[in-house]
Each structure stands twice: as C-alpha cells, then as structure tokens.
C-alpha cells in the first residue's frame, strides 16, 4: 500500500477516536446543555483501567469491556456531581466538569503514575497498516450506528430527543428529565471510554492524553454546533485524516495544531451566520 | 361519584403577592370543566399547580383518591394527567408522528434503566407505540401530516398535535391551557369539535380559557377566577348572569383604579 493510503487509513482510525469523543460531547450537550470538559478523562481512565486488568490476567475483550463500563459509571458520577443539584445552570455545570477533569489527573497519577502506558491491540499489519486501525474503524461504525438507532427508533431515544428540545414540556409528558440527563452522561462516558480503549494500542496513553482527545473531539462537535451527530462524525474523520497527513508529510510537531486551526476556521465561517447564536 | 380531581384551598404567593388564594375546584369523571377569568386572575397559576410546574404555598390537590401536590410533573403525567401548554406546543426537530409517539412515554416508560431493560422486547413495543400514535393522530385529524416536521405546522394543527400527543399516553384527565388563543376562526372551531369529541368519549377535561364563546360551547361547569379568588362556579348559563362575573369580565368603573394597588 502506498504512503498516502497508509496515512488515510491511520487518519480515519484516529478520526474515529475523535468522532467518538465528540459524539459523547454531543449526546451530553443535547440532553443537558452542558459542555462536558471532563470528556477526555473518560478515555484516559478507561484506557488506564484496561492496562491494569490486562496485567491482572483478564482476557482481551473482557478487559476492554470493563474499561468502557467504568467510563460509563464515571460519566454517570460526573453527571451527578455537575448537574445533580436542582437549579444548576449549564454554565456552572461546565465549570464543575472542568474541575472534575483536573481532579481526574490527580486520581490517575496516584494510581498509575505519570508515565505513558499502553497495551497490545489486534496484531499484524496489511501493507504497512496495522490491522488494529481497521478494528477501530469497524467498532466505531457499529457503535455510532447503534447509538443513532437508539435515538431514532426507540421510546428511550425519543424521550432523550424530547428532553433536548424542551425539558419543560418533556416533563409534562411523563419524562424524567433528570434521569435522562444522567443517562446521557453515562452514554457520553461510555463513548469517551471506548475512544480511549480503542486508540491506546496505537497511541500510548498518559494522564494528560485527554487534552488532545477533547480538543479534537470538541472541534469535531463544533462543526455540528454541538448538536449534530452526523457532522460531528464527519468533523472527527476529517481532523484525523488531516492530522495524519500533516504528521506524515510535514512534521508531527504540527499535528496538535490541526484541531485548533480547524476550530478557528469553523468559528470564523460561522461568525456571520445566525446559528452561531444557537451554539453560544 | 367521587371527583377525579379535587383542588382545595390552593394558594400560591409570589413574594407578597397572592396569585391564587384559597381556590377550590373539582373535576368529576367525564366532566369538562372550564376555568375562566380576566388576565392576571390566576388561571395559569392554577393550571401549573395542577400540572406540577409550580408548587402551592398552601392547600392540597387530590387526584384519583391520592394527594399529588408533592409529586414531580413527570410522575403526575404517568398517573394519567396530560397537559397541552399554550406556549411550547411541540418538540422541535421531530416529525408530527414522533411528537405523538413521545406521548406514549407516559405509559411505556419509567427511567432509562427500565427502557434499556425493555430493549430486547423493543420491536413489539415499538409496534404498539406506532399503533397508539396512529390512532391518536387519526382522532386529532392529523394522519396526513404524520411525516411533516412538527414545528412547521400551522398553530392550529400544532394545538391539535398536542392533544394527539396527550391522547397517545391514554390519559384520564386532560389539562388544556388556553387552547384557542392565537387561533383563527376555522382553526378554533376545528379544535372545539375535537374537544367535543373527546368529551363525548368520556374523557375528563380541565380547560383554562380566555375565550368565553369557546367555553360556552364546551364546558359542563365553569369556575370563574378574579384576582386569584373564585368568584363564581356552576353551569355556564348560571354564572353568565352572575353580577360579580359581569363586573369582572365587562369591567366595572368602580374598580378601574385597583390595578395600582
């Protein structure tokens, strides 16, 4: 396989992790109006947890599943702390999630130290591309497809969408909007955790890896005004591919700037339009 | 027959101002009961106390033999109290059919956990909800609009949609907040026909309304509020002749200065 094709596949794989992180942000934001800055910590916690349970002898699959489950539970707890007190504004909750993200650093360093860790993924390579990237892409496609179905085709999904549209009216049709918000945080946690668990075999994880994930995930989500899952996926993939190309042809030093430039471009392009008000 | 809804001594204060003071009201099973009164009479406050959007300062609200005044709004909805709001009529970003299907949540679902547990049976449940929704849509005359975006409907149809959404949850008591406001003549009469139909089917309805003609057509009994108190209650033909009601509604020169208290 040519160099370009390699960069494309690894870029899409990387982009899947960004898209998962961004989708977690979107699910939480839509239902609760909270921008969850602890989103990256879900990934790091899940990945670090997997390194530990793998070392304890648990088989692959089970270990990764446990990591994602832990992230879902942590997501639920973040939701409880950030939005549990009645009358908390989304802005106040945002600051709480920021604080919890920093708190997560302390917990992670305490238990796992500050050195990067990793664990093996799916071995082997085809034409210079690690097969694990294909696994990332396949799992992301299945999971995001399942989430889309959940939202579009189930009673629970409609209740979540109704809560996102109008919590006041949603309550009046029997929807427990507080629980819907907590559920959204749990789903966001699981999606973030999945991003971490999938990406760690090809990219080491340390306590501060959340920054790259959350900046890229947030940039992807901004493309969809934090509310559109399809655009978030597109944004994530685009970011992944562009950073892989930049890393491959220019220098890996510029990779982290891609998301910031992208965010800037999106915001400038939006500035003259009306829906920027909605995003604010 | 015992009343389905019993409001007694309902009082709501905002700071030092009484929006509602010692209000009693009953809705019998199968009855259409209207609450009327001038602007600021406390109609909306009463409506929100019953729906749970506001909590009473004093007084009790009984429903089907139990006190419900401390229940959260979604719990009241699950006990069979459905609401159509005057503002926020529909859920944006969803089709008409989806909006109506959300109404089924009052009978299908408690929280997300039970919803997740039900996912294996999801196909059968989804079919049942679709069936409920299509019946409700047909009753509200909205079948041909099912796949339209809800917030693109004209206001009259949005109001009908709210009624359909309420019906999809199979309610025992329907609360309607000024359903006729902002509607043009034909829309208004179509909505009145729909409400009449529901009354004919034995649904209990509490109607808060400004439009006296609308109320005259639909209500079995009317409670008149003014400045937060009940000033008259009874069949429309009786209260229409009540001097206090005439004074409150038609405007009394002696009371013109009271607004500045």
Short mmCIF file of C-alpha atoms in Angstrom, two decimals:
data_model
loop_
_atom_site.label_atom_id
_atom_site.label_comp_id
_atom_site.label_asym_id
_atom_site.label_seq_id
_atom_site.Cartn_x
_atom_site.Cartn_y
_atom_site.Cartn_z
CA UNK A 1 0.00 0.00 0.00
CA UNK A 2 1.25 3.45 -0.81
CA UNK A 3 2.26 6.02 1.73
CA UNK A 4 -0.84 8.13 1.10
CA UNK A 5 -3.18 5.18 1.58
CA UNK A 6 -1.44 4.36 4.85
CA UNK A 7 -1.87 7.87 6.12
CA UNK A 8 -5.52 7.82 5.09
CA UNK A 9 -6.29 4.61 6.99
CA UNK A 10 -4.43 5.65 10.12
CA UNK A 11 -6.08 9.08 9.83
CA UNK A 12 -9.54 7.60 9.65
CA UNK A 13 -8.73 5.37 12.63
CA UNK A 14 -7.54 8.35 14.62
CA UNK A 15 -10.56 10.32 13.42
CA UNK A 16 -12.84 7.60 14.79
CA UNK A 17 -11.47 8.24 18.27
CA UNK A 18 -12.11 11.97 17.81
CA UNK A 19 -15.59 11.27 16.49
CA UNK A 20 -16.41 9.03 19.46
CA UNK A 21 -15.17 11.68 21.89
CA UNK A 22 -17.10 14.37 20.02
CA UNK A 23 -20.26 12.24 19.91
CA UNK A 24 -20.07 11.84 23.66
CA UNK A 25 -19.92 15.63 23.97
CA UNK A 26 -22.90 15.96 21.61
CA UNK A 27 -25.06 13.40 23.45
CA UNK A 28 -24.42 15.14 26.77
CA UNK A 29 -24.82 18.66 25.37
CA UNK A 30 -28.06 17.93 23.54
CA UNK A 31 -29.82 16.45 26.54
CA UNK A 32 -28.37 18.63 29.32
CA UNK A 33 -26.94 21.74 27.55
CA UNK A 34 -23.71 21.10 29.44
CA UNK A 35 -20.38 21.20 27.60
CA UNK A 36 -18.57 18.39 29.37
CA UNK A 37 -14.88 19.23 29.67
CA UNK A 38 -14.24 16.01 31.58
CA UNK A 39 -14.95 14.13 28.34
CA UNK A 40 -11.27 13.34 27.68
CA UNK A 41 -10.80 11.90 31.16
CA UNK A 42 -13.28 9.13 30.39
CA UNK A 43 -10.94 7.91 27.66
CA UNK A 44 -7.83 8.08 29.83
CA UNK A 45 -9.46 6.41 32.82
CA UNK A 46 -10.87 3.60 30.70
CA UNK A 47 -7.52 3.00 28.97
CA UNK A 48 -5.51 3.03 32.19
CA UNK A 49 -8.02 0.69 33.80
CA UNK A 50 -7.61 -1.72 30.88
CA UNK A 51 -3.81 -1.77 31.34
CA UNK A 52 -4.35 -2.83 34.94
CA UNK A 53 -6.95 -5.54 34.40
CA UNK A 54 -4.95 -6.96 31.47
CA UNK A 55 -1.91 -7.14 33.75
CA UNK A 56 -4.11 -8.94 36.27
CA UNK A 57 -4.70 -11.62 33.66
CA UNK A 58 -8.13 -10.80 32.29
CA UNK A 59 -8.53 -11.70 28.60
CA UNK A 60 -8.80 -9.09 25.83
CA UNK A 61 -12.39 -8.16 25.12
CA UNK A 62 -13.45 -8.55 28.72
CA UNK A 63 -10.79 -6.08 29.84
CA UNK A 64 -11.77 -3.50 27.22
CA UNK A 65 -15.44 -4.00 28.06
CA UNK A 66 -14.69 -3.37 31.73
CA UNK A 67 -12.84 -0.18 30.79
CA UNK A 68 -15.82 1.14 28.84
CA UNK A 69 -18.20 0.16 31.66
CA UNK A 70 -16.01 2.01 34.17
CA UNK A 71 -16.09 5.08 31.92
CA UNK A 72 -19.89 4.89 31.78
CA UNK A 73 -20.10 4.75 35.57
CA UNK A 74 -17.64 7.64 35.88
CA UNK A 75 -19.72 9.55 33.33
CA UNK A 76 -22.81 8.98 35.44
CA UNK A 77 -20.95 10.23 38.54
CA UNK A 78 -19.68 13.32 36.69
CA UNK A 79 -23.28 13.98 35.64
CA UNK A 80 -24.48 13.57 39.22
CA UNK A 81 -21.88 15.95 40.61
CA UNK A 82 -22.19 18.51 37.81
CA UNK A 83 -25.98 18.57 37.35
CA UNK A 84 -27.42 16.74 40.36
CA UNK A 85 -28.21 19.84 42.39
CA UNK A 86 -31.56 21.19 41.18
CA UNK A 87 -31.30 24.59 39.53
CA UNK A 88 -27.64 24.26 38.47
CA UNK A 89 -27.15 26.22 35.25
CA UNK A 90 -25.36 24.54 32.33
CA UNK A 91 -22.61 27.17 32.64
CA UNK A 92 -21.99 26.30 36.29
CA UNK A 93 -22.04 22.61 35.41
CA UNK A 94 -19.43 23.25 32.69
CA UNK A 95 -17.05 24.68 35.29
CA UNK A 96 -17.69 21.68 37.54
CA UNK A 97 -16.77 19.29 34.72
CA UNK A 98 -13.58 21.28 34.15
CA UNK A 99 -12.74 20.85 37.84
CA UNK A 100 -13.54 17.15 37.74
CA UNK A 101 -11.23 16.77 34.73
CA UNK A 102 -8.35 18.22 36.75
CA UNK A 103 -9.30 16.04 39.71
CA UNK A 104 -9.10 13.04 37.38
CA UNK A 105 -5.41 13.90 36.76
CA UNK A 106 -4.72 13.52 40.46
CA UNK A 107 -6.50 10.17 40.65
CA UNK A 108 -4.76 8.89 37.52
CA UNK A 109 -1.27 9.91 38.70
CA UNK A 110 -1.97 8.43 42.13
CA UNK A 111 -2.93 5.02 40.76
CA UNK A 112 -0.99 4.75 37.50
CA UNK A 113 1.86 7.24 37.79
CA UNK A 114 2.72 9.87 35.20
CA UNK A 115 4.46 7.67 32.63
CA UNK A 116 2.71 6.76 29.36
CA UNK A 117 1.25 3.29 29.20
CA UNK A 118 -0.13 1.10 26.50
CA UNK A 119 -1.47 -2.37 25.87
CA UNK A 120 -1.43 -4.51 22.73
CA UNK A 121 -4.34 -4.37 20.33
CA UNK A 122 -5.10 -6.53 17.33
CA UNK A 123 -1.71 -7.62 15.99
CA UNK A 124 -0.45 -7.78 12.44
CA UNK A 125 -0.37 -5.45 9.50
CA UNK A 126 -1.60 -5.36 5.95
CA UNK A 127 0.54 -3.39 3.52
CA UNK A 128 2.12 -1.36 6.28
CA UNK A 129 -1.14 -0.52 8.04
CA UNK A 130 -1.69 -2.01 11.48
CA UNK A 131 -4.82 -4.16 11.46
CA UNK A 132 -5.84 -2.55 14.73
CA UNK A 133 -6.79 0.60 12.79
CA UNK A 134 -9.35 -1.44 10.88
CA UNK A 135 -10.73 -2.73 14.19
CA UNK A 136 -11.06 0.87 15.43
CA UNK A 137 -12.98 1.81 12.29
CA UNK A 138 -15.28 -1.23 12.43
CA UNK A 139 -16.11 -0.87 16.14
CA UNK A 140 -16.76 2.86 15.76
CA UNK A 141 -19.08 2.30 12.81
CA UNK A 142 -21.09 -0.33 14.69
CA UNK A 143 -21.30 1.67 17.92
CA UNK A 144 -22.22 5.01 16.35
CA UNK A 145 -24.77 3.19 14.19
CA UNK A 146 -26.28 1.62 17.31
CA UNK A 147 -26.42 4.99 19.08
CA UNK A 148 -28.14 6.53 16.04
CA UNK A 149 -30.71 3.71 16.06
CA UNK A 150 -31.26 4.14 19.78
CA UNK A 151 -32.06 7.82 19.28
CA UNK A 152 -34.19 7.41 16.17
CA UNK A 153 -36.10 4.21 16.74
CA UNK A 154 -36.77 3.71 20.43
CA UNK A 155 -39.01 5.12 23.11
CA UNK A 156 -35.91 5.99 25.13
CA UNK A 157 -34.36 7.80 22.17
CA UNK A 158 -37.49 9.86 21.58
CA UNK A 159 -37.61 10.73 25.27
CA UNK A 160 -33.98 11.89 25.06
CA UNK A 161 -34.68 13.94 21.93
CA UNK A 162 -37.80 15.46 23.50
CA UNK A 163 -35.77 16.37 26.59
CA UNK A 164 -33.20 18.00 24.33
CA UNK A 165 -35.91 20.00 22.54
CA UNK A 166 -37.90 21.18 25.55
CA UNK A 167 -37.28 19.84 29.07
CA UNK A 168 -40.30 21.70 30.47
CA UNK A 169 -42.75 20.09 28.06
CA UNK A 170 -40.91 16.76 28.26
CA UNK A 171 -41.61 16.56 31.98
CA UNK A 172 -45.28 17.12 31.30
CA UNK A 173 -45.48 14.03 29.10
CA UNK A 174 -44.01 11.84 31.82
CA UNK A 175 -40.31 12.02 31.03
CA UNK A 176 -37.95 12.09 33.99
CA UNK A 177 -35.57 14.68 32.56
CA UNK A 178 -33.07 14.45 35.42
CA UNK A 179 -32.58 10.75 34.79
CA UNK A 180 -32.41 11.35 31.04
CA UNK A 181 -29.58 13.82 31.70
CA UNK A 182 -27.72 11.31 33.85
CA UNK A 183 -28.25 8.63 31.23
CA UNK A 184 -26.79 10.98 28.61
CA UNK A 185 -23.73 11.46 30.82
CA UNK A 186 -23.36 7.68 31.13
CA UNK A 187 -23.61 7.25 27.34
CA UNK A 188 -21.12 10.10 26.89
CA UNK A 189 -18.81 8.39 29.36
CA UNK A 190 -19.05 5.07 27.53
CA UNK A 191 -18.33 6.72 24.15
CA UNK A 192 -15.34 8.56 25.62
CA UNK A 193 -14.12 5.37 27.27
CA UNK A 194 -14.44 3.48 24.02
CA UNK A 195 -12.31 6.11 22.26
CA UNK A 196 -9.57 5.64 24.85
CA UNK A 197 -9.70 1.87 24.81
CA UNK A 198 -9.56 1.72 21.00
CA UNK A 199 -6.78 4.24 20.48
CA UNK A 200 -4.36 3.19 23.24
CA UNK A 201 -2.81 0.21 21.38
CA UNK A 202 -1.67 2.57 18.59
CA UNK A 203 -1.04 5.65 20.68
CA UNK A 204 0.27 5.49 24.23
CA UNK A 205 -1.91 6.96 26.93
CA UNK A 206 -0.87 9.05 29.92
CA UNK A 207 -2.84 11.13 32.39
CA UNK A 208 -2.77 14.20 30.15
CA UNK A 209 -3.72 12.46 26.89
CA UNK A 210 -7.24 13.77 27.46
CA UNK A 211 -6.26 17.19 26.11
CA UNK A 212 -5.57 16.03 22.56
CA UNK A 213 -8.74 13.94 22.51
CA UNK A 214 -11.01 16.59 23.93
CA UNK A 215 -9.61 19.38 21.75
CA UNK A 216 -10.09 17.27 18.62
CA UNK A 217 -13.45 15.90 19.78
CA UNK A 218 -14.68 19.38 20.64
CA UNK A 219 -13.53 20.76 17.29
CA UNK A 220 -15.40 17.96 15.54
CA UNK A 221 -18.53 18.64 17.60
CA UNK A 222 -18.33 22.39 16.94
CA UNK A 223 -18.70 21.66 13.23
CA UNK A 224 -22.16 20.30 14.11
CA UNK A 225 -22.97 23.10 16.56
CA UNK A 226 -22.52 20.55 19.37
CA UNK A 227 -25.89 19.11 18.41
CA UNK A 228 -25.48 17.27 15.09
CA UNK A 229 -24.02 13.75 15.37
CA UNK A 230 -23.54 13.31 11.61
CA UNK A 231 -21.45 16.45 11.23
CA UNK A 232 -19.50 15.51 14.35
CA UNK A 233 -18.55 12.20 12.78
CA UNK A 234 -17.55 13.96 9.56
CA UNK A 235 -15.54 16.53 11.50
CA UNK A 236 -13.76 13.85 13.52
CA UNK A 237 -12.78 11.87 10.43
CA UNK A 238 -11.60 14.98 8.63
CA UNK A 239 -9.48 16.03 11.60
CA UNK A 240 -7.99 12.57 11.90
CA UNK A 241 -7.05 12.39 8.22
CA UNK A 242 -5.65 15.91 8.09
CA UNK A 243 -3.54 15.38 11.22
CA UNK A 244 -2.24 12.09 9.83
CA UNK A 245 -1.31 13.82 6.56
CA UNK A 246 0.28 16.76 8.36
CA UNK A 247 2.18 14.36 10.62
CA UNK A 248 3.29 12.25 7.67
CA UNK A 249 4.28 14.88 5.12
CA UNK A 250 5.20 17.88 7.29
CA UNK A 251 6.05 17.20 10.88
CA UNK A 252 4.31 15.52 13.81
CA UNK A 253 5.01 18.73 15.71
CA UNK A 254 2.18 20.42 13.81
CA UNK A 255 -0.36 17.66 14.43
CA UNK A 256 -1.80 19.16 17.56
CA UNK A 257 -2.38 22.49 15.83
CA UNK A 258 -4.69 21.00 13.21
CA UNK A 259 -7.69 20.89 15.53
CA UNK A 260 -7.16 24.44 16.74
CA UNK A 261 -6.86 25.81 13.20
CA UNK A 262 -9.92 23.80 12.22
CA UNK A 263 -11.93 25.19 15.14
CA UNK A 264 -10.86 28.71 14.25
CA UNK A 265 -11.88 28.25 10.61
CA UNK A 266 -15.28 26.82 11.60
CA UNK A 267 -15.94 29.65 14.05
CA UNK A 268 -14.86 32.36 11.59
CA UNK A 269 -17.01 30.83 8.85
CA UNK A 270 -19.91 30.77 11.29
CA UNK A 271 -19.38 34.25 12.66
CA UNK A 272 -21.51 35.96 10.06
CA UNK A 273 -24.33 33.45 10.28
CA UNK A 274 -27.28 33.26 12.59
CA UNK A 275 -26.82 29.78 14.02
CA UNK A 276 -23.73 30.95 15.86
CA UNK A 277 -26.18 32.29 18.41
CA UNK A 278 -27.51 28.79 18.94
CA UNK A 279 -24.04 27.46 19.60
CA UNK A 280 -23.30 30.08 22.22
CA UNK B 1 -69.36 9.60 42.02
CA UNK B 2 -66.19 10.93 43.71
CA UNK B 3 -64.37 13.67 41.86
CA UNK B 4 -61.32 12.74 39.74
CA UNK B 5 -59.51 15.96 40.58
CA UNK B 6 -60.02 17.89 43.81
CA UNK B 7 -58.25 21.17 44.41
CA UNK B 8 -58.86 22.54 47.87
CA UNK B 9 -57.61 25.71 49.46
CA UNK B 10 -54.96 26.14 46.75
CA UNK B 11 -52.88 29.21 47.46
CA UNK B 12 -49.79 30.47 45.67
CA UNK B 13 -47.86 33.51 46.72
CA UNK B 14 -45.04 35.19 44.80
CA UNK B 15 -43.27 37.28 47.41
CA UNK B 16 -46.02 39.33 49.00
CA UNK B 17 -48.41 38.95 46.07
CA UNK B 18 -51.11 36.30 46.07
CA UNK B 19 -51.50 34.91 42.56
CA UNK B 20 -54.02 32.42 43.86
CA UNK B 21 -55.86 32.44 47.16
CA UNK B 22 -57.83 29.62 48.72
CA UNK B 23 -59.16 28.19 45.48
CA UNK B 24 -61.43 25.11 45.50
CA UNK B 25 -62.28 23.22 42.35
CA UNK B 26 -63.47 19.75 41.40
CA UNK B 27 -63.47 17.88 38.13
CA UNK B 28 -65.86 14.91 38.07
CA UNK B 29 -65.09 11.90 35.87
CA UNK B 30 -66.23 12.63 32.33
CA UNK B 31 -66.75 16.29 33.04
CA UNK B 32 -65.40 19.20 31.00
CA UNK B 33 -64.63 21.91 33.49
CA UNK B 34 -63.53 25.35 32.39
CA UNK B 35 -61.63 27.97 34.36
CA UNK B 36 -62.13 31.49 33.07
CA UNK B 37 -61.19 34.94 34.25
CA UNK B 38 -59.56 38.14 33.09
CA UNK B 39 -55.79 38.46 32.60
CA UNK B 40 -53.93 38.07 35.88
CA UNK B 41 -56.82 36.23 37.52
CA UNK B 42 -54.57 33.27 38.40
CA UNK B 43 -55.72 30.85 35.71
CA UNK B 44 -52.24 29.93 34.57
CA UNK B 45 -51.00 29.65 38.13
CA UNK B 46 -53.81 27.21 38.96
CA UNK B 47 -53.02 25.25 35.80
CA UNK B 48 -49.35 24.97 36.76
CA UNK B 49 -50.17 23.91 40.31
CA UNK B 50 -52.22 21.02 38.95
CA UNK B 51 -49.60 20.06 36.35
CA UNK B 52 -46.77 20.35 38.87
CA UNK B 53 -44.85 23.14 37.15
CA UNK B 54 -45.41 25.25 40.29
CA UNK B 55 -45.71 24.18 43.91
CA UNK B 56 -48.57 25.52 46.03
CA UNK B 57 -47.83 27.73 49.02
CA UNK B 58 -50.79 26.13 50.78
CA UNK B 59 -53.68 23.81 50.01
CA UNK B 60 -53.93 20.31 48.60
CA UNK B 61 -54.53 18.71 45.21
CA UNK B 62 -56.11 15.28 45.14
CA UNK B 63 -56.31 13.05 42.09
CA UNK B 64 -57.99 9.68 41.90
CA UNK B 65 -58.07 9.41 45.69
CA UNK B 66 -54.42 10.38 46.35
CA UNK B 67 -52.66 13.64 47.10
CA UNK B 68 -50.46 14.62 44.19
CA UNK B 69 -49.36 18.13 45.16
CA UNK B 70 -45.83 16.97 46.08
CA UNK B 71 -45.32 14.78 43.03
CA UNK B 72 -42.90 15.85 40.29
CA UNK B 73 -44.60 16.76 36.99
CA UNK B 74 -43.48 13.58 35.21
CA UNK B 75 -44.99 11.43 37.96
CA UNK B 76 -48.32 13.21 37.60
CA UNK B 77 -48.16 12.60 33.86
CA UNK B 78 -47.63 8.89 34.45
CA UNK B 79 -50.71 8.80 36.66
CA UNK B 80 -52.79 9.93 33.70
CA UNK B 81 -52.73 13.72 33.77
CA UNK B 82 -51.87 15.01 30.29
CA UNK B 83 -51.10 18.64 29.53
CA UNK B 84 -51.28 20.82 26.46
CA UNK B 85 -49.38 24.05 27.02
CA UNK B 86 -50.24 27.36 25.45
CA UNK B 87 -46.59 28.21 24.70
CA UNK B 88 -44.04 25.47 23.76
CA UNK B 89 -46.57 23.49 21.70
CA UNK B 90 -44.38 20.85 20.03
CA UNK B 91 -40.95 19.26 20.24
CA UNK B 92 -38.81 20.84 17.54
CA UNK B 93 -36.65 18.70 15.31
CA UNK B 94 -39.11 15.80 15.40
CA UNK B 95 -41.84 14.82 12.98
CA UNK B 96 -45.53 15.01 13.85
CA UNK B 97 -45.66 11.23 14.32
CA UNK B 98 -42.56 11.23 16.55
CA UNK B 99 -44.03 14.01 18.65
CA UNK B 100 -47.14 11.96 19.22
CA UNK B 101 -45.11 8.83 19.97
CA UNK B 102 -43.30 10.72 22.73
CA UNK B 103 -46.70 10.95 24.43
CA UNK B 104 -46.67 7.16 24.85
CA UNK B 105 -43.77 7.57 27.26
CA UNK B 106 -46.33 8.31 29.97
CA UNK B 107 -47.48 4.69 29.82
CA UNK B 108 -44.47 2.81 28.48
CA UNK B 109 -41.54 4.10 30.28
CA UNK B 110 -40.17 4.99 33.61
CA UNK B 111 -36.47 5.87 33.54
CA UNK B 112 -33.69 4.98 31.11
CA UNK B 113 -32.76 1.83 33.05
CA UNK B 114 -36.14 0.22 32.54
CA UNK B 115 -36.06 1.42 28.94
CA UNK B 116 -32.72 -0.34 28.42
CA UNK B 117 -34.09 -3.49 30.00
CA UNK B 118 -37.01 -3.31 27.59
CA UNK B 119 -34.77 -3.02 24.52
CA UNK B 120 -34.91 -6.77 23.76
CA UNK B 121 -38.69 -6.52 23.50
CA UNK B 122 -38.23 -3.29 21.61
CA UNK B 123 -39.72 -4.32 18.27
CA UNK B 124 -43.04 -5.37 19.76
CA UNK B 125 -43.21 -2.28 21.96
CA UNK B 126 -42.31 -0.02 19.04
CA UNK B 127 -45.13 -1.56 17.00
CA UNK B 128 -47.56 -0.97 19.86
CA UNK B 129 -46.46 2.67 20.24
CA UNK B 130 -46.84 3.22 16.49
CA UNK B 131 -50.33 1.80 16.68
CA UNK B 132 -51.26 4.05 19.63
CA UNK B 133 -49.80 7.05 17.82
CA UNK B 134 -51.60 6.38 14.56
CA UNK B 135 -54.94 6.08 16.42
CA UNK B 136 -54.24 9.34 18.26
CA UNK B 137 -53.23 11.06 15.01
CA UNK B 138 -56.41 9.92 13.34
CA UNK B 139 -58.55 11.17 16.24
CA UNK B 140 -56.92 14.57 16.02
CA UNK B 141 -57.29 14.61 12.23
CA UNK B 142 -53.54 14.71 11.65
CA UNK B 143 -52.93 11.41 9.86
CA UNK B 144 -51.90 13.01 6.57
CA UNK B 145 -49.39 15.27 8.38
CA UNK B 146 -47.65 12.42 10.20
CA UNK B 147 -44.31 12.77 8.41
CA UNK B 148 -44.11 16.56 8.43
CA UNK B 149 -41.77 18.42 10.75
CA UNK B 150 -43.90 19.34 13.76
CA UNK B 151 -42.73 22.93 14.17
CA UNK B 152 -43.57 23.68 10.53
CA UNK B 153 -47.30 23.05 11.12
CA UNK B 154 -49.71 25.98 11.42
CA UNK B 155 -50.53 26.88 15.01
CA UNK B 156 -54.00 25.29 14.93
CA UNK B 157 -52.54 21.96 13.88
CA UNK B 158 -49.80 22.27 16.49
CA UNK B 159 -52.51 22.56 19.13
CA UNK B 160 -54.27 19.51 17.70
CA UNK B 161 -50.89 17.76 17.76
CA UNK B 162 -50.55 18.48 21.46
CA UNK B 163 -53.94 16.91 22.04
CA UNK B 164 -52.91 13.88 19.96
CA UNK B 165 -49.69 13.59 21.95
CA UNK B 166 -51.69 13.69 25.17
CA UNK B 167 -54.12 11.03 23.87
CA UNK B 168 -51.23 8.73 22.96
CA UNK B 169 -50.47 8.42 26.69
CA UNK B 170 -54.05 7.28 27.30
CA UNK B 171 -54.80 9.97 29.91
CA UNK B 172 -57.71 10.18 32.34
CA UNK B 173 -57.53 13.93 32.77
CA UNK B 174 -56.60 16.36 30.02
CA UNK B 175 -55.40 19.83 31.00
CA UNK B 176 -55.70 22.42 28.25
CA UNK B 177 -54.08 25.83 28.71
CA UNK B 178 -55.82 28.45 26.56
CA UNK B 179 -56.05 26.13 23.55
CA UNK B 180 -57.95 28.68 21.49
CA UNK B 181 -55.56 31.59 21.94
CA UNK B 182 -53.98 32.84 18.74
CA UNK B 183 -56.17 30.64 16.54
CA UNK B 184 -58.23 31.91 13.61
CA UNK B 185 -61.96 31.17 13.32
CA UNK B 186 -61.90 27.88 11.38
CA UNK B 187 -58.92 26.56 13.38
CA UNK B 188 -60.71 27.43 16.58
CA UNK B 189 -63.88 25.67 15.59
CA UNK B 190 -61.95 22.58 14.43
CA UNK B 191 -60.26 22.40 17.82
CA UNK B 192 -63.60 22.85 19.60
CA UNK B 193 -65.01 19.96 17.57
CA UNK B 194 -62.08 17.79 18.59
CA UNK B 195 -62.52 18.62 22.29
CA UNK B 196 -66.25 17.98 21.99
CA UNK B 197 -65.48 14.56 20.55
CA UNK B 198 -63.20 13.71 23.46
CA UNK B 199 -65.82 14.86 25.92
CA UNK B 200 -68.30 12.60 24.15
CA UNK B 201 -65.88 9.70 24.71
CA UNK B 202 -65.94 10.35 28.43
CA UNK B 203 -62.50 11.96 28.92
CA UNK B 204 -62.30 14.37 31.87
CA UNK B 205 -61.06 17.76 30.73
CA UNK B 206 -59.94 20.87 32.58
CA UNK B 207 -59.89 23.81 30.25
CA UNK B 208 -58.29 27.13 31.13
CA UNK B 209 -59.54 29.64 28.62
CA UNK B 210 -59.95 33.30 27.90
CA UNK B 211 -62.45 32.94 25.07
CA UNK B 212 -65.96 32.91 26.54
CA UNK B 213 -67.69 31.61 23.40
CA UNK B 214 -65.30 28.67 23.29
CA UNK B 215 -66.08 27.87 26.92
CA UNK B 216 -69.84 28.30 26.44
CA UNK B 217 -69.75 25.66 23.74
CA UNK B 218 -67.67 23.10 25.59
CA UNK B 219 -67.88 23.33 29.36
CA UNK B 220 -70.25 21.43 31.64
CA UNK B 221 -69.22 23.60 34.53
CA UNK B 222 -67.29 26.83 34.80
CA UNK B 223 -65.19 28.26 37.62
CA UNK B 224 -64.57 32.00 37.39
CA UNK B 225 -61.40 33.43 38.89
CA UNK B 226 -60.69 37.07 39.57
CA UNK B 227 -57.62 38.44 41.35
CA UNK B 228 -56.72 34.92 42.47
CA UNK B 229 -60.06 34.03 44.06
CA UNK B 230 -63.06 32.03 42.91
CA UNK B 231 -65.92 34.47 42.38
CA UNK B 232 -68.42 32.07 40.86
CA UNK B 233 -68.80 28.41 39.94
CA UNK B 234 -71.51 26.46 38.18
CA UNK B 235 -73.02 25.75 34.76
CA UNK B 236 -72.25 28.43 32.19
CA UNK B 237 -75.86 29.59 31.90
CA UNK B 238 -75.90 30.34 35.65
CA UNK B 239 -72.61 32.11 36.02
CA UNK B 240 -73.27 34.19 32.91
CA UNK B 241 -75.96 36.04 34.84
CA UNK B 242 -73.84 36.47 37.99
CA UNK B 243 -73.25 40.17 38.71
CA UNK B 244 -69.74 39.57 40.08
CA UNK B 245 -68.77 37.78 36.87
CA UNK B 246 -70.21 40.53 34.73
CA UNK B 247 -68.30 43.11 36.75
CA UNK B 248 -65.01 41.23 36.49
CA UNK B 249 -65.33 40.49 32.82
CA UNK B 250 -67.03 43.53 31.40
CA UNK B 251 -65.08 45.97 33.53
CA UNK B 252 -66.57 47.97 36.35
CA UNK B 253 -65.84 51.71 36.59
CA UNK B 254 -65.55 51.46 40.41
CA UNK B 255 -62.65 49.06 40.08
CA UNK B 256 -60.68 50.91 37.44
CA UNK B 257 -58.13 52.23 39.97
CA UNK B 258 -57.42 48.89 41.64
CA UNK B 259 -54.61 47.89 39.29
CA UNK B 260 -52.20 50.28 41.01
CA UNK B 261 -52.54 48.82 44.49
#
